[in-house]
Amino acid sequence: MQQSAFLPREALSQLFQALQGDGYRVVGPTAEQGAIVYRELGSVAELPAGLVDHQAPGRYRLEQQAHGRYFDWVGTAQGLKPWLFTPEQPLMVAREVEGGLRFESVRETVPPTAVIGLRNCDLAALALQDRHFLQGEYPDPHYAARREQLLLIAVNCHRSAATCFCVSTGDGPEVTAGADLVLDELGAGFWVWASSPRGRALLARLPTRPLAGAHKRRSKALRKRARLQQRALPSTDLREPLYKARDNEQLWQSVADRCLTCGNCAAVCPTCFCSRVDEESPLDASQSTQIRRWDTCFNDEHSYLVGHVVRESAVHKYRQWLTHKLAMWHDQYDRSGCTGCGRCITWCPVGIDIVEEVDRLCTEVKAGAPRE
Amino acid sequence: MKDPWLPQPAVVIDKVMETADVATLALKLVDPVAHARFHFECGQFNMLYLYGLGEVPISIMDMQQGLVLHTIRAVGRISRKLVALEPGASLGLRGPFGNSWPIEQARGRDLVFITAGLGCAPVIAAIRRAIATRPAYRRLVIMQGVKHRDDLLWQEQYERWREVPDCQVLLSASEEKQAHFAWSLGMVTGLIEKAEFDVNNCTVMMCGPEPMIRASMRGLAEAGVGLENCYVSLERNMQCAIGLCGHCQMGTPFICREGPVFRVPDIQQWFLLEGY
């Protein structure tokens, strides 16, 4: 059962207070170093009021507008990934004790965390990370500890950035599932939906008003506007064309010539899950800690085997990243690993555009590009 | 929730230097209950941890007298230190992980083992099991390649296997110049044509360097063996062993989870391509 109502703009602070009163830390969007990022917030005042993002290949700029809406930006630099699959995660601590080694699990105490401002592409990515970290034979206890504490307040997008293509992947722009509350920002306030028991309990405590017909009409028009996107991936299973492209290295040379193999695309991708395990000890060697850190398939070490690197060239690295994301994911997790957020396009320092590359690969495969 | 990242304390009970840089460590888990419960299937691997250094995946050679045997070559940062361990030394162990050789499914068939270098270690337990349950299988063919004859581990064991009825042992040395009565010169793949087995009723198990596996696949196909009856144990950079870190993906499968043993047709589209 869904429940919805109108929350006046000035009452948003009461949502913050309700959450904080219940013991939640509130994580939400704020402007930092020229980008919108998720941080722990004290109050509504820290939300990026009136800030709008302009995104393009290799470009992200914020612009201050007079309207003062809190959620008129589209994309944060990172999705929810760092809050669950943290960039650095201690895994276990070893100590030398009398008669051998002692190993201790690392157990974190995670406060209940309410995240406000999430878009559907990031909720879809969260579902994919859940699949990877929680639904296999060995669930990751560190991801699980953070995941269990989440309350999710999502926002419907009312416009799309030039880099967005969630319509084509089926992951937006409208919030479909996975949130406790959904906000639709209209000038004077929010159309709020509660879509979980916790969301309904929260909504019942807010000073809401009945929704006016004008609100619904305005919201519908804005949500429709957000569907106008400049980019689209083919909305089909891309395994067939990409596996054909996989077998012809020549097709990857033009993108490999531009790719710096920096791994930015994987770092900002909300579904990329690779990590490496490091070992660290203090100078007195009193203990030794295993630490998991984000890794990407663009690093030589990622595919290092005694004596050689399996994927040394940019052709092999970019091909691994793209074919894994858009093809192998279907076999591993029953769907594509891309939710159309466009971050890999925006944060690529040379502006490589995944949509453009897929279009080119599909066209060249279809045209029967000559084999090397 | 059980912590899959947590090693168990283990201790080196015995060590045999097999060659100048290869050692077999016999390990025991410190906790007697955990030790008694430890069970492995032929072809699985453990993560071995050294204090202050980290973990590496090492295949389980076998279990004997209740001890877990690992045969390790000193090649990397951690394996060098593992080979240098002496009895009494402490380490950590997580495992066993991965799938196993199709020993049970292969009953009633000829078994063909093709290994090179230290690739023999992950199949030793399977060979021993096959010999221990000899009537369950038809012919056995054991092919092992090394660079120099001195590199062969467990020479006595191979000699004993020659005496087993209907068991053919073929050895080759790729970098020897002189012929030797019990040895062939050249790569292990050159032995396939000398092997006597029923190409229509056999199960092949292979482990070794990737070029050797590729050459074996060609040799087997030429000999008329259906690749659906051939299995290979593969290796990639594994850092977690539990399907999370992403390093050991070879195309679709995670080698630590769906492998390390694969039926050749299930992996060859990736394995035969450079860069996956």
XYZ file of C-alpha atoms in Angstrom:
648
model
C 0.000 0.000 0.000
C 1.313 3.416 -0.924
C 0.446 6.587 0.853
C 1.136 10.088 -0.373
C 0.668 13.678 0.754
C 2.004 17.197 0.301
C 4.834 18.379 2.557
C 5.369 22.164 2.603
C 8.930 23.227 1.804
C 9.497 24.729 5.270
C 8.508 21.398 6.865
C 11.487 19.542 5.333
C 13.461 20.485 8.428
C 10.917 18.535 10.450
C 11.768 15.446 8.427
C 15.425 15.990 9.382
C 14.471 16.470 13.024
C 12.252 13.388 13.050
C 15.080 11.296 11.658
C 17.674 12.730 14.016
C 15.278 12.291 16.920
C 14.983 8.612 16.022
C 18.766 8.272 16.208
C 19.541 8.409 12.503
C 22.518 10.197 11.120
C 21.226 12.007 8.065
C 23.337 11.676 4.934
C 22.430 13.898 2.046
C 23.691 16.008 -0.828
C 25.828 19.063 -0.275
C 28.222 21.104 -2.422
C 31.895 20.416 -1.818
C 34.878 21.244 -4.054
C 32.616 22.158 -6.935
C 30.500 19.031 -6.953
C 27.445 17.637 -5.202
C 28.487 14.864 -2.823
C 26.822 12.835 -0.082
C 27.915 13.855 3.411
C 26.502 13.600 6.897
C 24.301 16.676 7.260
C 23.274 18.583 10.376
C 20.349 20.446 8.899
C 18.425 21.412 5.804
C 20.654 24.489 5.492
C 23.467 22.322 4.145
C 21.427 21.048 1.193
C 22.545 22.502 -2.166
C 19.660 24.943 -2.524
C 19.386 26.327 -6.044
C 22.435 24.467 -7.325
C 22.138 22.892 -10.745
C 24.757 20.643 -12.324
C 25.884 20.785 -15.937
C 27.461 17.568 -17.082
C 29.147 16.613 -20.335
C 31.931 14.194 -21.304
C 34.846 15.084 -19.038
C 32.958 18.013 -17.520
C 30.973 18.763 -14.343
C 30.058 22.311 -13.331
C 27.659 23.714 -10.751
C 25.580 26.781 -11.338
C 23.714 28.762 -8.671
C 20.151 29.513 -9.616
C 17.634 31.704 -7.871
C 14.849 29.145 -7.498
C 16.367 27.651 -4.357
C 15.120 24.107 -4.963
C 17.091 21.556 -2.972
C 17.148 18.709 -5.468
C 17.331 20.322 -8.893
C 20.791 18.915 -9.475
C 20.865 15.502 -11.173
C 24.021 13.641 -10.332
C 26.347 13.395 -7.363
C 30.033 12.703 -7.971
C 29.607 9.329 -6.250
C 26.485 7.295 -5.659
C 25.826 5.363 -2.490
C 28.739 2.958 -3.097
C 31.303 4.496 -0.704
C 28.780 4.345 2.146
C 28.384 0.565 1.910
C 31.360 -0.810 0.011
C 33.788 1.593 1.628
C 36.950 2.652 -0.249
C 38.991 1.291 2.665
C 37.761 -1.537 4.843
C 39.776 -3.357 7.523
C 38.917 -7.053 7.248
C 40.746 -8.730 10.090
C 43.510 -8.113 12.607
C 46.292 -10.627 13.279
C 48.464 -10.664 16.389
C 51.430 -12.755 17.374
C 50.681 -14.346 20.718
C 52.311 -17.041 22.785
C 52.099 -20.243 20.766
C 51.048 -18.793 17.430
C 48.804 -16.279 15.732
C 45.479 -14.913 16.841
C 42.971 -13.588 14.328
C 40.149 -11.202 15.138
C 37.228 -10.198 12.972
C 36.668 -6.513 12.393
C 33.144 -5.636 13.469
C 31.921 -2.121 12.907
C 29.185 -0.367 14.790
C 27.227 1.487 12.157
C 24.668 4.044 13.268
C 21.214 3.947 11.688
C 21.677 6.016 8.540
C 19.007 7.861 6.584
C 20.129 8.820 3.082
C 18.158 11.594 1.449
C 18.310 12.620 -2.195
C 18.993 9.292 -3.922
C 17.975 8.908 -7.552
C 16.584 5.767 -9.109
C 19.786 4.954 -11.013
C 21.559 4.753 -7.659
C 18.804 2.676 -6.065
C 19.103 0.279 -8.998
C 22.865 0.191 -8.460
C 22.295 -0.518 -4.776
C 20.175 -3.526 -5.700
C 23.030 -4.760 -7.893
C 25.632 -4.276 -5.163
C 23.311 -6.109 -2.751
C 23.263 -8.957 -5.227
C 27.070 -9.077 -5.352
C 27.930 -8.526 -1.700
C 25.011 -10.178 0.078
C 23.375 -12.797 -2.077
C 26.259 -15.149 -2.862
C 27.594 -18.090 -0.897
C 29.749 -15.803 1.286
C 27.919 -12.577 2.215
C 30.301 -9.774 3.114
C 29.743 -8.903 6.798
C 31.074 -5.350 6.408
C 28.715 -4.417 3.587
C 25.888 -6.150 5.470
C 26.524 -4.176 8.673
C 26.067 -0.903 6.780
C 23.243 -2.082 4.581
C 21.096 -3.178 7.523
C 21.156 0.351 8.959
C 19.890 2.167 5.870
C 16.697 4.147 5.507
C 16.342 5.493 1.990
C 14.646 8.717 0.965
C 14.732 9.031 -2.792
C 13.939 11.907 -5.114
C 12.342 11.862 -8.558
C 14.490 13.558 -11.177
C 12.822 16.515 -12.872
C 15.483 16.958 -15.497
C 18.274 14.888 -16.948
C 21.904 15.808 -17.384
C 23.354 15.587 -20.861
C 25.178 12.446 -19.716
C 22.124 10.605 -18.333
C 20.765 7.543 -20.123
C 18.776 5.754 -17.416
C 15.629 5.687 -19.583
C 17.380 3.339 -22.001
C 18.640 0.998 -19.269
C 15.219 0.965 -17.593
C 16.538 2.433 -14.343
C 14.901 5.842 -14.187
C 14.459 8.694 -13.989
C 11.416 7.988 -11.802
C 11.843 6.150 -8.503
C 10.329 2.702 -8.859
C 11.360 0.569 -5.902
C 13.749 0.229 -3.028
C 13.087 3.501 -1.151
C 11.217 4.086 2.097
C 10.105 7.578 1.113
C 10.051 9.260 -2.266
C 10.089 13.036 -2.707
C 8.937 14.951 -5.733
C 10.080 18.552 -5.367
C 7.532 21.147 -6.474
C 8.018 24.852 -5.916
C 6.210 25.223 -2.616
C 6.995 21.812 -1.205
C 7.140 18.104 -1.896
C 4.815 15.404 -3.036
C 5.849 12.611 -0.647
C 5.150 8.911 -1.127
C 5.696 6.361 1.592
C 6.496 2.952 0.189
C 7.506 0.905 3.216
C 6.157 0.493 6.766
C 9.008 2.649 8.081
C 8.278 5.272 5.440
C 4.583 5.322 6.323
C 5.347 5.713 10.032
C 7.664 8.598 9.229
C 5.185 10.291 6.911
C 2.442 10.065 9.542
C 4.517 12.234 11.874
C 5.084 15.036 9.364
C 2.855 18.112 9.033
C 1.516 17.158 5.607
C -1.463 18.544 3.720
C -3.693 16.930 1.142
C -2.320 17.061 -2.335
C -3.860 19.539 -4.806
C -4.688 18.595 -8.377
C -2.274 21.290 -9.581
C 0.576 19.583 -7.705
C -0.111 16.323 -9.490
C -0.261 17.977 -12.893
C 2.973 19.903 -12.295
C 4.738 16.809 -11.020
C 3.614 14.759 -13.980
C 4.916 17.367 -16.419
C 8.284 17.604 -14.652
C 8.723 13.847 -14.516
C 7.905 13.675 -18.200
C 10.490 16.357 -18.919
C 13.148 14.318 -17.134
C 12.630 11.495 -19.608
C 14.052 13.647 -22.405
C 17.591 12.356 -22.602
C 20.287 12.966 -25.174
C 21.890 9.544 -24.830
C 20.560 6.019 -25.026
C 22.148 2.602 -24.913
C 20.477 0.021 -27.135
C 17.744 -1.292 -24.820
C 18.563 -4.905 -25.621
C 20.810 -7.580 -24.210
C 24.166 -6.521 -25.658
C 25.892 -9.872 -25.244
C 25.680 -10.863 -28.872
C 27.219 -7.751 -30.480
C 29.725 -7.226 -27.662
C 30.965 -10.815 -27.751
C 31.446 -10.414 -31.485
C 33.356 -7.197 -30.836
C 35.317 -8.935 -28.082
C 36.789 -11.326 -30.599
C 38.184 -8.541 -32.789
C 40.837 -6.512 -30.982
C 41.069 -3.982 -33.816
C 37.645 -2.634 -32.929
C 38.949 -1.515 -29.539
C 42.029 0.318 -30.748
C 40.373 3.700 -31.355
C 39.094 3.927 -27.781
C 42.291 2.434 -26.347
C 44.230 5.205 -28.092
C 42.367 7.763 -25.959
C 41.908 5.788 -22.718
C 44.432 6.746 -20.018
C 43.585 3.538 -18.055
C 43.194 5.772 -14.992
C 40.207 3.834 -13.662
C 38.090 6.928 -12.899
C 35.134 5.317 -14.670
C 35.294 2.295 -12.378
C 35.804 4.441 -9.282
C 32.653 6.493 -9.910
C 30.617 3.580 -11.266
C 27.992 2.730 -8.641
C 28.118 -0.987 -9.521
C 31.864 -1.659 -9.943
C 32.839 -3.960 -7.084
C 36.511 -4.885 -7.505
C 38.836 -4.575 -4.540
C 42.319 -5.629 -3.582
C 43.503 -6.848 -0.198
C 46.511 -5.141 1.401
C 48.368 -6.000 4.550
C 49.469 -3.220 6.900
C 51.444 -3.235 10.131
C 52.536 -0.429 12.424
C 56.296 0.123 12.780
C 56.460 -1.881 16.000
C 54.772 -4.818 14.208
C 52.525 -5.325 17.224
C 49.687 -6.338 14.920
C 48.924 -6.720 11.258
C 45.704 -5.689 9.552
C 44.202 -6.870 6.298
C 42.606 -3.958 4.488
C 40.342 -4.078 1.473
C 40.688 -1.130 -0.916
C 38.859 -0.302 -4.120
C 40.616 -1.602 -7.186
C 39.819 -1.432 -10.877
C 40.445 -3.678 -13.856
C 42.470 -0.788 -15.325
C 45.368 -1.490 -12.935
C 48.142 -3.855 -14.024
C 48.070 -5.500 -10.605
C 44.437 -6.438 -11.083
C 45.326 -9.219 -13.503
C 48.837 -9.932 -12.271
C 49.886 -13.566 -12.265
C 53.357 -14.764 -11.376
C 55.496 -13.586 -14.245
C 52.970 -11.677 -16.285
C 50.001 -9.328 -16.463
C 47.001 -10.835 -18.243
C 45.573 -7.456 -19.305
C 48.473 -5.123 -19.940
C 47.288 -3.071 -22.913
C 44.592 -0.397 -22.916
C 42.745 -2.522 -25.493
C 42.514 -5.414 -23.051
C 41.697 -3.223 -20.060
C 38.952 -1.154 -21.651
C 37.524 -4.251 -23.351
C 37.411 -6.054 -19.986
C 35.642 -3.149 -18.296
C 33.060 -2.556 -21.006
C 32.275 -6.169 -21.878
C 32.051 -7.084 -18.204
C 29.720 -4.221 -17.396
C 27.368 -4.642 -20.331
C 27.651 -8.318 -21.242
C 29.162 -10.653 -18.631
C 26.973 -9.102 -15.918
C 23.972 -10.702 -17.630
C 25.414 -14.136 -16.918
C 26.655 -13.234 -13.440
C 23.736 -11.176 -12.099
C 20.935 -11.617 -14.657
C 21.057 -8.070 -15.959
C 23.424 -5.424 -17.314
C 25.779 -3.818 -14.778
C 24.933 -0.313 -16.034
C 22.108 1.772 -14.589
C 22.584 4.751 -16.923
C 23.886 7.269 -14.362
C 26.445 8.605 -16.830
C 29.183 9.144 -14.227
C 31.790 7.261 -16.276
C 31.240 9.785 -19.081
C 31.344 12.874 -16.863
C 34.400 11.881 -14.833
C 36.507 10.463 -17.662
C 39.378 12.955 -17.970
C 39.428 12.525 -21.743
C 35.648 12.374 -22.129
C 35.259 8.798 -23.384
C 31.550 8.176 -23.788
C 30.387 4.620 -23.091
C 27.215 5.142 -25.142
C 29.156 6.383 -28.140
C 31.623 3.486 -27.874
C 28.842 0.903 -27.682
C 27.105 2.469 -30.682
C 30.341 2.389 -32.640
C 31.145 -1.208 -31.654
C 27.641 -2.383 -32.544
C 27.747 -0.579 -35.894
C 31.173 -1.930 -36.781
C 30.231 -5.462 -35.772
C 27.100 -5.227 -37.892
C 29.063 -3.904 -40.860
C 31.343 -6.907 -40.517
C 34.548 -5.072 -39.692
C 37.589 -6.857 -41.102
C 39.280 -9.254 -38.722
C 42.867 -8.560 -37.842
C 26.929 -13.899 10.214
C 30.015 -16.113 9.814
C 33.079 -14.067 8.895
C 34.462 -15.471 5.631
C 37.522 -13.206 5.899
C 38.829 -14.755 9.115
C 41.720 -17.231 8.820
C 42.209 -20.040 11.308
C 45.511 -20.372 13.155
C 47.620 -23.207 11.716
C 51.071 -24.595 12.337
C 53.700 -26.260 10.140
C 54.177 -29.823 11.426
C 56.522 -31.078 8.764
C 58.349 -29.778 5.722
C 59.974 -31.557 2.793
C 62.175 -29.684 0.325
C 61.159 -31.317 -2.949
C 63.646 -29.373 -5.094
C 65.818 -26.321 -4.454
C 62.797 -23.987 -4.579
C 59.779 -26.243 -3.984
C 58.653 -27.335 -0.547
C 55.760 -29.418 0.724
C 54.354 -28.120 3.989
C 52.269 -30.389 6.208
C 49.854 -28.207 8.179
C 47.604 -28.685 11.132
C 44.922 -26.318 12.369
C 45.607 -25.282 15.937
C 41.988 -25.738 17.015
C 41.532 -29.530 17.290
C 37.801 -29.349 16.521
C 38.376 -27.300 13.383
C 41.201 -29.624 12.394
C 39.078 -32.732 12.816
C 36.356 -31.114 10.733
C 38.661 -30.044 7.905
C 37.750 -31.901 4.758
C 38.684 -31.210 1.149
C 37.769 -32.415 -2.329
C 40.539 -33.098 -4.865
C 41.253 -29.877 -6.741
C 40.269 -27.353 -4.055
C 42.570 -24.682 -2.629
C 43.272 -22.852 0.617
C 44.276 -19.257 1.302
C 47.501 -19.336 3.325
C 48.301 -16.279 5.427
C 51.672 -15.117 6.723
C 51.851 -12.562 9.499
C 52.587 -9.087 8.190
C 52.669 -10.265 4.561
C 49.197 -11.373 3.525
C 47.490 -14.263 1.803
C 48.014 -16.388 -1.297
C 45.854 -19.120 -2.840
C 47.587 -22.524 -2.831
C 46.067 -25.757 -4.110
C 45.713 -28.637 -1.668
C 48.080 -31.405 -2.741
C 46.531 -34.006 -0.430
C 45.885 -34.907 3.189
C 48.042 -37.525 4.851
C 48.019 -38.689 8.460
C 45.502 -35.992 9.122
C 47.776 -33.190 7.877
C 46.963 -30.776 5.062
C 49.681 -30.859 2.406
C 50.599 -27.876 0.249
C 53.363 -28.020 -2.335
C 54.628 -24.514 -2.988
C 57.196 -23.000 -5.329
C 59.122 -19.970 -4.110
C 58.211 -17.460 -6.815
C 56.505 -14.468 -5.230
C 56.722 -12.220 -2.202
C 54.660 -14.535 0.005
C 55.405 -17.943 -1.536
C 59.136 -17.379 -0.967
C 58.459 -16.925 2.750
C 56.104 -19.915 2.824
C 58.821 -22.151 1.367
C 61.232 -20.805 3.989
C 58.957 -21.780 6.905
C 60.259 -24.474 9.240
C 58.307 -26.954 11.383
C 56.735 -25.158 14.299
C 56.080 -21.962 12.321
C 52.648 -20.332 12.595
C 50.442 -19.221 9.745
C 46.780 -18.694 8.918
C 44.524 -20.827 6.756
C 41.154 -20.094 5.151
C 39.432 -22.759 3.140
C 38.942 -25.024 1.416
C 37.536 -23.066 -1.528
C 36.494 -23.843 -5.081
C 35.149 -26.889 -6.859
C 36.848 -30.198 -7.532
C 37.935 -32.690 -10.195
C 35.106 -34.862 -11.599
C 36.517 -38.008 -10.018
C 33.144 -39.486 -9.099
C 31.498 -38.719 -12.435
C 34.429 -40.387 -14.240
C 33.818 -43.861 -12.809
C 33.925 -46.558 -15.466
C 36.073 -44.473 -17.800
C 39.738 -44.140 -18.717
C 41.381 -41.353 -16.717
C 43.973 -39.192 -18.439
C 46.077 -36.709 -16.458
C 48.165 -34.095 -18.272
C 50.252 -31.812 -16.088
C 53.372 -29.715 -16.391
C 55.680 -28.199 -13.824
C 53.993 -27.626 -10.488
C 50.646 -28.222 -12.233
C 50.975 -31.781 -10.961
C 50.281 -30.703 -7.363
C 46.527 -29.983 -7.784
C 45.946 -33.409 -9.397
C 48.044 -35.638 -7.105
C 45.144 -36.271 -4.737
C 42.910 -37.172 -7.682
C 45.486 -39.639 -9.044
C 45.950 -41.203 -5.623
C 42.216 -41.518 -5.149
C 41.839 -43.137 -8.563
C 44.557 -45.656 -7.751
C 43.084 -46.351 -4.324
C 39.719 -47.141 -5.928
C 41.316 -48.802 -8.934
C 38.487 -51.126 -10.034
C 36.201 -48.134 -10.436
C 38.182 -46.911 -13.456
C 39.528 -48.456 -16.633
C 42.961 -47.372 -17.872
C 44.979 -44.631 -16.212
C 47.367 -42.449 -18.177
C 49.575 -40.035 -16.256
C 51.543 -37.508 -18.317
C 53.853 -35.003 -16.674
C 56.222 -32.540 -18.285
C 59.135 -30.678 -16.710
C 61.978 -28.554 -18.050
C 64.789 -30.693 -16.646
C 64.567 -34.244 -15.317
C 65.794 -32.991 -11.936
C 62.698 -30.821 -11.675
C 60.389 -33.826 -11.376
C 58.736 -33.963 -7.977
C 57.861 -37.327 -6.449
C 59.910 -39.423 -8.868
C 59.497 -42.521 -6.684
C 55.759 -42.097 -6.730
C 55.721 -41.928 -10.527
C 57.879 -45.084 -10.616
C 55.415 -46.860 -8.299
C 52.530 -45.772 -10.517
C 54.260 -47.498 -13.463
C 53.691 -50.798 -11.601
C 49.942 -50.261 -11.228
C 48.019 -52.500 -13.666
C 46.716 -50.698 -16.760
C 48.462 -47.513 -15.723
C 50.716 -45.738 -18.202
C 53.162 -43.138 -16.920
C 54.705 -40.828 -19.511
C 57.299 -38.207 -18.636
C 58.900 -35.566 -20.781
C 61.634 -32.997 -20.307
C 61.575 -29.973 -22.576
C 65.055 -28.617 -21.960
C 67.116 -31.810 -21.820
C 69.412 -32.573 -24.754
C 70.097 -36.245 -24.003
C 67.523 -38.983 -24.433
C 66.769 -41.169 -21.423
C 65.047 -44.565 -21.401
C 62.134 -43.509 -19.213
C 61.781 -40.010 -20.614
C 60.755 -38.294 -23.803
C 62.344 -35.103 -24.997
C 60.050 -32.141 -25.645
C 56.802 -30.793 -24.292
C 54.250 -32.817 -22.372
C 51.795 -32.315 -25.226
C 54.034 -34.464 -27.403
C 53.154 -37.379 -25.124
C 49.476 -37.396 -26.094
C 50.151 -39.446 -29.226
C 51.993 -42.072 -27.163
C 49.192 -42.355 -24.632
C 46.974 -45.412 -24.943
C 43.416 -44.763 -23.920
C 39.906 -44.976 -25.271
C 39.226 -41.569 -26.832
C 35.517 -42.361 -26.757
C 35.363 -43.229 -23.068
C 37.806 -41.077 -21.166
C 37.952 -38.139 -18.787
C 40.953 -35.837 -19.134
C 42.220 -33.647 -16.286
C 44.832 -30.979 -17.031
C 46.809 -28.456 -15.032
C 49.846 -26.393 -15.911
C 50.970 -23.211 -17.668
C 48.355 -21.722 -20.005
C 50.334 -22.293 -23.255
C 50.625 -25.967 -22.292
C 46.861 -26.197 -21.692
C 46.152 -24.610 -25.067
C 48.532 -27.019 -26.806
C 46.964 -29.963 -24.933
C 43.495 -28.904 -26.052
C 44.697 -28.934 -29.665
C 46.486 -32.266 -29.226
C 43.465 -33.885 -27.599
C 41.103 -32.617 -30.276
C 43.444 -33.982 -32.965
C 43.516 -37.336 -31.168
C 39.732 -37.395 -31.399
C 38.932 -36.692 -27.746
C 35.740 -34.714 -27.272
C 36.636 -31.572 -25.314
C 33.421 -31.976 -23.304
C 35.288 -34.801 -21.539
C 38.294 -32.608 -20.729
C 38.738 -30.593 -17.536
C 41.273 -27.946 -16.653
C 42.291 -26.265 -13.406
C 42.933 -22.545 -13.940
C 44.678 -19.772 -12.120
C 44.102 -16.035 -11.809
C 45.031 -13.409 -9.251
C 42.752 -14.370 -6.352
C 42.673 -12.079 -3.356
C 39.499 -13.062 -1.517
C 38.631 -16.641 -2.617
C 34.946 -15.901 -1.909
C 33.765 -14.325 -5.163
C 33.911 -10.723 -3.948
C 37.196 -9.077 -4.991
C 36.639 -9.530 -8.725
C 40.269 -10.243 -9.630
C 39.854 -13.843 -10.763
C 37.079 -13.307 -13.288
C 37.843 -15.025 -16.584
C 35.050 -13.663 -18.697
C 31.888 -14.808 -17.003
C 33.044 -17.137 -14.199
C 34.861 -16.205 -11.025
C 37.630 -18.804 -10.891
C 37.566 -18.977 -7.087
C 33.851 -19.730 -7.088
C 32.841 -21.535 -10.302
C 36.368 -22.998 -10.619
C 39.232 -23.585 -10.366
C 38.234 -26.722 -12.309
C 36.341 -26.117 -15.549
C 34.955 -28.349 -18.246
C 36.824 -27.111 -21.309
C 33.790 -26.093 -23.427
C 32.530 -23.979 -20.505
C 35.654 -21.821 -20.400
C 37.370 -22.034 -23.778
C 35.684 -18.989 -25.354
C 37.475 -16.920 -22.688
C 40.558 -19.016 -22.142
C 41.568 -19.033 -25.787
C 41.339 -15.242 -26.056
C 44.301 -13.176 -24.999
C 43.418 -10.596 -22.359
C 40.645 -12.281 -20.341
